[in-house]
Coordinates of C-alpha atoms in Angstrom, one line a residue:
X859 CA -109.3 -125.1 199.5
X860 CA -107.5 -128.1 199.5
X861 CA -108.4 -130.0 196.5
X862 CA -106.8 -133.3 197.3
X863 CA -108.7 -136.4 199.2
X864 CA -107.4 -137.9 202.4
X865 CA -106.9 -141.2 202.9
X866 CA -109.9 -141.8 205.1
X867 CA -112.0 -140.1 202.0
X868 CA -110.7 -142.9 199.7
X869 CA -111.7 -145.2 201.9
X870 CA -115.2 -144.1 201.8
X871 CA -115.4 -143.8 197.8
X872 CA -114.1 -147.4 197.9
X873 CA -117.1 -148.6 200.1
X874 CA -119.5 -146.6 198.0
X875 CA -118.3 -147.9 195.2
X876 CA -118.4 -151.4 196.1
X877 CA -122.2 -151.0 197.5
X878 CA -123.4 -149.2 194.4
X879 CA -121.7 -152.2 192.4
X880 CA -123.9 -154.8 194.6
X881 CA -127.2 -152.6 194.8
X882 CA -127.5 -151.2 190.9
X883 CA -128.0 -154.3 189.1
X884 CA -130.9 -155.4 191.1
X885 CA -132.7 -152.2 190.6
X886 CA -136.1 -152.7 188.6
X887 CA -136.4 -150.9 185.4
X888 CA -137.1 -147.4 185.2
X889 CA -140.8 -146.1 184.3
X890 CA -141.5 -144.6 181.4
X891 CA -141.2 -140.7 181.2
X892 CA -144.6 -139.5 181.5
X893 CA -145.4 -142.4 184.2
X894 CA -145.5 -139.8 187.2
X895 CA -147.0 -142.0 189.7
X896 CA -144.8 -145.0 188.8
X897 CA -141.6 -142.7 188.7
X898 CA -142.5 -141.2 192.2
X899 CA -142.5 -145.0 193.3
X900 CA -139.2 -145.5 191.7
X901 CA -137.5 -142.4 193.2
X902 CA -138.8 -142.9 196.5
X903 CA -137.7 -146.8 196.7
X904 CA -134.3 -145.3 195.6
X905 CA -134.0 -142.8 198.4
X906 CA -134.9 -145.7 200.9
X907 CA -132.0 -147.7 199.6
X908 CA -129.8 -144.6 200.5
X909 CA -131.1 -144.4 203.5
X910 CA -131.0 -148.0 204.7
X911 CA -127.6 -147.9 203.7
X912 CA -126.1 -144.8 205.4
X913 CA -126.2 -142.5 202.4
X914 CA -129.4 -140.2 202.6
X915 CA -128.6 -136.7 203.5
X916 CA -125.2 -137.5 204.1
X917 CA -124.1 -133.8 204.1
X918 CA -127.3 -132.8 206.2
X919 CA -126.5 -131.9 209.9
X920 CA -126.7 -134.9 212.3
X921 CA -129.7 -132.7 214.1
X922 CA -131.7 -132.5 211.0
X923 CA -131.4 -136.5 210.3
X924 CA -128.2 -136.3 208.2
X925 CA -125.1 -137.7 208.7
X926 CA -123.2 -134.5 209.3
X927 CA -120.5 -135.5 206.2
X928 CA -117.8 -133.4 205.3
X929 CA -118.2 -131.4 201.8
X930 CA -115.5 -133.6 200.3
X931 CA -117.6 -136.6 201.2
X932 CA -120.8 -135.1 199.4
X933 CA -118.8 -134.4 196.3
X934 CA -117.6 -138.0 196.4
X935 CA -121.0 -139.4 196.6
X936 CA -121.9 -137.2 193.8
X937 CA -119.0 -138.7 191.8
X938 CA -119.3 -142.0 192.3
X939 CA -123.2 -142.0 192.0
X940 CA -123.2 -140.3 188.9
X941 CA -120.4 -142.3 187.2
X942 CA -121.9 -145.5 188.2
X943 CA -125.2 -144.6 186.5
X944 CA -127.3 -144.6 190.0
X945 CA -131.0 -142.9 189.7
X946 CA -131.2 -139.4 189.8
X947 CA -133.1 -137.4 192.8
X948 CA -136.0 -137.4 190.6
X949 CA -139.3 -136.5 192.1
X950 CA -137.2 -136.0 195.4
X951 CA -135.4 -132.8 194.4
X952 CA -137.2 -130.5 195.8
X953 CA -137.6 -132.2 199.1
X954 CA -134.1 -133.0 199.2
X955 CA -132.4 -130.1 197.6
X956 CA -134.6 -127.1 198.2
X957 CA -137.3 -127.6 200.9
X958 CA -135.4 -129.7 202.8
X959 CA -132.5 -127.7 203.5
X960 CA -134.2 -124.5 203.7
X961 CA -136.4 -126.1 206.8
X962 CA -133.3 -127.6 208.1
X963 CA -131.8 -124.0 208.1
X964 CA -134.9 -122.1 209.3
X965 CA -137.2 -124.3 210.6
X966 CA -138.3 -124.9 214.1
X967 CA -137.3 -128.1 216.1
X968 CA -140.7 -129.4 215.3
X969 CA -140.7 -128.7 212.1
X970 CA -137.3 -130.4 211.4
X971 CA -138.5 -133.3 213.2
X972 CA -141.7 -133.6 211.3
X973 CA -140.7 -133.1 207.9
X974 CA -137.0 -133.8 207.4
X975 CA -137.1 -137.7 208.2
X976 CA -139.9 -138.6 205.8
X977 CA -137.8 -137.0 203.0
X978 CA -134.7 -138.8 203.9
X979 CA -136.8 -142.2 204.2
X980 CA -138.4 -141.7 200.9
X981 CA -141.8 -141.4 202.2
X982 CA -142.7 -138.0 201.2
X983 CA -142.3 -135.8 197.9
X984 CA -142.4 -131.9 197.8
X985 CA -143.1 -129.7 195.0
X986 CA -142.3 -125.8 194.8
X987 CA -145.0 -123.1 194.8
X988 CA -143.0 -119.9 193.8
X989 CA -143.7 -118.6 190.3
X990 CA -147.1 -117.1 189.0
X991 CA -148.2 -116.2 185.7
X992 CA -147.2 -112.7 186.6
X993 CA -144.3 -113.2 189.0
X994 CA -141.5 -115.1 187.6
X995 CA -138.0 -113.4 187.5
X996 CA -139.8 -110.8 189.3
X997 CA -141.1 -113.4 192.0
X998 CA -141.6 -110.6 194.8
X999 CA -144.5 -109.3 192.4
X1000 CA -146.4 -112.4 193.5
X1001 CA -150.1 -112.2 194.6
X1002 CA -151.2 -115.3 196.1
X1003 CA -152.9 -114.5 199.0
X1004 CA -153.0 -115.8 202.4
X1005 CA -155.0 -114.3 205.3
X1006 CA -155.3 -115.5 209.4
X1007 CA -158.4 -117.0 210.3
X1008 CA -157.6 -118.4 214.0
X1009 CA -154.8 -121.0 213.8
X1010 CA -155.0 -121.4 210.2
X1011 CA -153.8 -119.0 206.9
X1012 CA -156.8 -119.0 203.9
X1013 CA -154.9 -119.1 200.9
X1014 CA -156.1 -118.3 197.5
X1015 CA -154.2 -117.5 194.0
X1016 CA -152.4 -119.5 191.3
X1017 CA -149.0 -121.0 190.7
X1018 CA -147.2 -122.0 187.9
X1019 CA -144.3 -124.3 187.0
X1020 CA -145.0 -126.3 189.8
X1021 CA -142.4 -129.4 189.9
X1022 CA -144.0 -132.7 190.5
X1023 CA -147.1 -131.0 191.9
X1024 CA -149.3 -134.1 190.8
X1025 CA -147.3 -136.6 192.8
X1026 CA -146.7 -134.4 195.8
X1027 CA -147.1 -134.5 199.3
X1028 CA -146.1 -130.9 200.4
X1029 CA -145.5 -127.9 198.4
X1030 CA -143.1 -125.0 199.7
X1031 CA -145.4 -122.0 199.2
X1032 CA -145.0 -118.3 199.1
X1033 CA -147.9 -116.3 199.7
X1034 CA -148.6 -112.3 200.6
X1035 CA -149.6 -112.1 203.8
X1036 CA -149.3 -108.1 204.2
X1037 CA -150.3 -106.3 201.0
X1038 CA -149.4 -103.1 202.3
X1039 CA -145.9 -103.9 202.7
X1040 CA -143.4 -102.9 200.1
X1041 CA -143.3 -106.1 197.8
X1042 CA -139.9 -107.6 199.2
X1043 CA -141.9 -107.9 202.6
X1044 CA -144.9 -109.1 203.6
X1045 CA -144.3 -112.5 202.0
X1046 CA -144.3 -115.5 204.1
X1047 CA -143.1 -119.1 203.6
X1048 CA -145.5 -122.0 204.1
X1049 CA -145.8 -125.9 204.2
X1050 CA -148.9 -126.9 202.4
X1051 CA -150.4 -130.2 202.3
X1052 CA -151.4 -131.1 198.8
X1053 CA -154.2 -133.0 199.8
X1054 CA -156.0 -130.1 201.5
X1055 CA -159.5 -129.1 200.3
X1056 CA -159.5 -126.4 197.1
X1057 CA -156.2 -127.4 195.4
X1058 CA -156.5 -127.8 191.6
X1059 CA -153.8 -129.2 189.8
X1060 CA -153.5 -129.2 186.1
X1061 CA -150.3 -130.5 184.5
X1062 CA -148.1 -129.0 181.8
X1063 CA -146.6 -130.2 178.7
X1064 CA -143.1 -129.1 178.0
X1065 CA -141.6 -128.6 174.6
X1066 CA -139.9 -132.0 175.2
X1067 CA -143.5 -134.0 175.7
X1068 CA -143.3 -134.1 179.4
X1069 CA -145.3 -132.9 182.1
X1070 CA -143.4 -132.5 185.3
X1071 CA -144.7 -128.9 185.8
X1072 CA -148.2 -128.1 186.9
X1073 CA -150.6 -124.9 187.3
X1074 CA -152.0 -125.3 190.8
X1075 CA -154.9 -123.2 191.6
X1076 CA -155.8 -122.2 195.2
X1077 CA -159.4 -121.7 196.1
X1078 CA -159.4 -120.8 199.9
X1079 CA -157.0 -123.4 201.1
X1080 CA -156.5 -124.0 204.8
X1081 CA -152.8 -124.3 205.9
X1082 CA -152.0 -124.2 209.7
X1083 CA -150.0 -121.3 210.7
X1084 CA -147.6 -123.6 212.4
X1085 CA -146.7 -124.6 209.0
X1086 CA -145.1 -121.2 208.6
X1087 CA -141.1 -121.7 208.1
X1088 CA -139.6 -118.3 209.3
X1089 CA -141.8 -115.3 210.8
X1090 CA -144.6 -113.9 209.1
X1091 CA -143.8 -111.4 206.8
X1092 CA -140.1 -112.4 206.6
X1093 CA -140.6 -114.9 204.0
X1094 CA -138.5 -113.0 201.3
X1095 CA -135.5 -113.6 203.4
X1096 CA -136.1 -117.4 203.7
X1097 CA -136.7 -117.6 200.0
X1098 CA -133.3 -116.1 199.6
X1099 CA -132.0 -119.1 201.6
X1100 CA -134.2 -121.5 199.3
X1101 CA -132.8 -120.0 196.2
X1102 CA -129.2 -120.1 197.7
X1103 CA -129.5 -124.0 198.0
X1104 CA -131.1 -124.2 194.5
X1105 CA -128.4 -122.3 192.8
X1106 CA -125.5 -123.0 194.9
X1107 CA -125.6 -126.8 195.5
X1108 CA -128.5 -128.2 193.7
X1109 CA -127.0 -128.4 190.3
X1110 CA -123.9 -130.2 191.7
X1111 CA -124.4 -133.9 190.2
X1112 CA -125.3 -132.3 187.1
X1113 CA -122.1 -131.2 186.6
X1114 CA -120.8 -134.6 186.6
X1115 CA -123.7 -136.0 184.5
X1116 CA -122.4 -133.3 181.8
X1117 CA -118.8 -134.3 182.4
X1118 CA -120.0 -138.0 181.6
X1119 CA -122.1 -136.9 178.8
X1120 CA -119.2 -135.3 177.1
X1121 CA -117.0 -138.1 177.3
X1122 CA -119.8 -140.1 176.0
X1123 CA -120.1 -137.9 172.9
X1124 CA -116.7 -137.9 172.0
X1125 CA -116.7 -141.8 171.6
X1126 CA -120.2 -141.3 169.9
X1127 CA -118.3 -139.0 167.7
X1128 CA -115.2 -141.4 166.7
X1129 CA -117.6 -144.1 166.0
X1130 CA -119.6 -142.1 163.3
X1131 CA -117.1 -140.4 161.8
X1132 CA -117.7 -136.8 163.1
X1133 CA -114.5 -136.8 165.0
X1134 CA -112.6 -135.8 161.6
X1135 CA -114.2 -132.6 161.9
X1136 CA -111.7 -130.3 163.8
X1137 CA -114.0 -127.5 164.8
X1138 CA -116.2 -130.0 166.6
X1139 CA -113.1 -131.5 168.3
X1140 CA -112.0 -128.3 169.2
X1141 CA -115.6 -127.4 170.6
X1142 CA -115.5 -130.6 172.7
X1143 CA -112.1 -129.8 174.2
X1144 CA -113.2 -126.4 175.3
X1145 CA -116.4 -128.1 176.9
X1146 CA -114.2 -130.2 178.8
X1147 CA -112.2 -127.4 180.3
X1148 CA -115.5 -125.5 181.0
X1149 CA -116.9 -128.4 183.1
X1150 CA -113.5 -129.2 184.5
X1151 CA -113.6 -125.6 185.8
X1152 CA -117.1 -125.7 186.8
X1153 CA -116.4 -128.5 188.9
X1154 CA -113.7 -126.7 190.7
X1155 CA -116.1 -123.8 191.2
X1156 CA -118.5 -126.4 192.6
X1157 CA -115.9 -127.4 195.2
X1158 CA -115.3 -124.2 196.2
X1159 CA -119.3 -123.0 196.5
X1160 CA -119.7 -126.3 198.6
X1161 CA -116.6 -125.6 200.8
X1162 CA -117.6 -122.0 201.4
X1163 CA -121.1 -123.0 202.3
X1164 CA -119.8 -125.4 205.0
X1165 CA -117.3 -122.6 206.3
X1166 CA -120.2 -120.4 206.7
X1167 CA -123.0 -122.5 208.3
X1168 CA -124.2 -124.8 205.5
X1169 CA -126.1 -122.2 203.4
X1170 CA -124.6 -121.5 200.1
X1171 CA -123.5 -117.7 199.5
X1172 CA -123.9 -115.5 196.3
X1173 CA -121.4 -117.4 194.5
X1174 CA -123.7 -119.9 193.3
X1175 CA -125.2 -117.2 191.0
X1176 CA -121.8 -117.2 189.1
X1177 CA -122.0 -121.1 189.2
X1178 CA -125.9 -121.1 188.0
X1179 CA -124.7 -118.2 185.5
X1180 CA -122.1 -120.0 184.0
X1181 CA -123.5 -123.7 183.9
X1182 CA -127.0 -122.3 182.2
X1183 CA -125.1 -121.8 179.2
X1184 CA -122.2 -124.5 179.4
X1185 CA -125.2 -126.8 179.4
X1186 CA -126.9 -125.6 176.5
X1187 CA -123.6 -125.7 174.6
X1188 CA -123.0 -129.3 175.5
X1189 CA -126.1 -130.3 174.0
X1190 CA -125.8 -127.8 170.7
X1191 CA -122.3 -129.7 170.5
X1192 CA -124.6 -133.2 170.9
X1193 CA -126.7 -132.1 167.9
X1194 CA -123.6 -131.7 165.9
X1195 CA -122.3 -135.1 166.8
X1196 CA -125.8 -136.7 165.8
X1197 CA -126.4 -135.0 162.6
X1198 CA -129.7 -135.3 161.0
X1199 CA -130.7 -137.7 163.9
X1200 CA -130.3 -134.8 166.5
X1201 CA -134.4 -133.9 164.9
X1202 CA -135.5 -137.3 166.4
X1203 CA -137.1 -137.2 169.5
X1204 CA -136.5 -140.6 170.2
X1205 CA -132.6 -140.3 169.9
X1206 CA -130.2 -140.2 172.6
X1207 CA -129.6 -136.3 174.1
X1208 CA -132.3 -134.9 171.7
X1209 CA -134.9 -134.4 174.5
X1210 CA -132.0 -133.1 176.8
X1211 CA -130.8 -130.5 174.3
X1212 CA -134.7 -129.3 174.3
X1213 CA -134.6 -129.2 178.2
X1214 CA -131.5 -127.5 178.1
X1215 CA -133.2 -124.4 176.9
X1216 CA -135.1 -123.6 180.5
X1217 CA -131.7 -123.6 182.4
X1218 CA -131.0 -119.9 181.6
X1219 CA -134.9 -119.3 183.1
X1220 CA -135.0 -121.9 186.1
X1221 CA -133.7 -121.0 189.4
X1222 CA -133.8 -117.2 188.5
X1223 CA -132.9 -116.0 185.0
X1224 CA -129.5 -115.3 183.6
X1225 CA -130.4 -112.0 183.8
X1226 CA -131.3 -112.1 187.5
X1227 CA -128.1 -113.8 188.1
X1228 CA -126.1 -111.0 186.4
X1229 CA -127.5 -108.3 188.6
X1230 CA -126.8 -110.5 191.4
X1231 CA -123.1 -110.5 190.6
X1232 CA -122.7 -107.1 189.8
X1233 CA -124.4 -105.8 193.0
X1234 CA -123.7 -108.4 195.4
X1235 CA -120.3 -109.2 194.5
X1236 CA -118.8 -106.7 192.4
X1237 CA -120.3 -103.6 194.4
X1238 CA -122.0 -102.1 191.3
X1239 CA -124.7 -99.4 191.7
X1240 CA -128.1 -100.8 191.2
X1241 CA -129.4 -100.1 187.3
X1242 CA -132.6 -97.9 187.0

């Protein structure tokens, strides 16, 4: 892997940096954290700006509405937008980072034409309907049923931890279409319109006080069979594609963000006198090495995904496993830098510290990632 940048890549960086310098000062104020309709509008507005400027779906295939850019260009884009303080994908993250790439890889031509352009143009928001109260880490134990009735599936069941369900237009939904098949079979991947009759959304409040998750209850919701991505009962394989994107590339921008936060922590420690604490300085130095290494691993994973056709491999589990822990350690260090002020929920980094606790659970627990690394990379026998 060549980690250097060609002249044309540096020219792309310069153009992007110039554009960001022009457009970011004109953005409206970001809405309050608990104003999800406002945040949806803000995030979609930013996505539209990216689309009009030619930066939306930069690394998506051209036939999926993207620009077909190299992994290097995508990494430069993520570096520059994060360092410039540009808005995060926000409410768009499921559509841009999970459902969209899955449909690009597995969807039919008609499905790609219907669902991908609105995501890139900032017109539609997606949510993820995977986990259930009794099917979290053991996702294949899901019980939400879907049975055929003519040209529709009729869906009943419930989902939990459904990100941005209250402002979503579509849901990437996992359902059981064959109750007699082994649990990893008999599952199908559906695109469900969130305005369909029979859907009830109940927001869930997190430890940090936010409500970006929800419970979703489905009472005989009708979803067209044409909205199934992949073959009936082949949803587990399609889901592995979704999770490959979630673990392998969806966190890429966050690594850059963590490196920026680390620099801010060092400056804060110098300002408030905590820099004289030698163990703390050593901890921040080790974290700097950690995130530099994670960025190199990110470059490798993205390059490898491009080499094999665009879908990240199991190396994403290595990244997810270490990144989840490193993020928690970063915000533990932030608490040391802040001292007693770390107990103030209104203080910078405090809410991020609380949310960091979820990263060893979200997108597959660390225990699941260790199993994947052990069995699929190291070739160890499955545990009993």
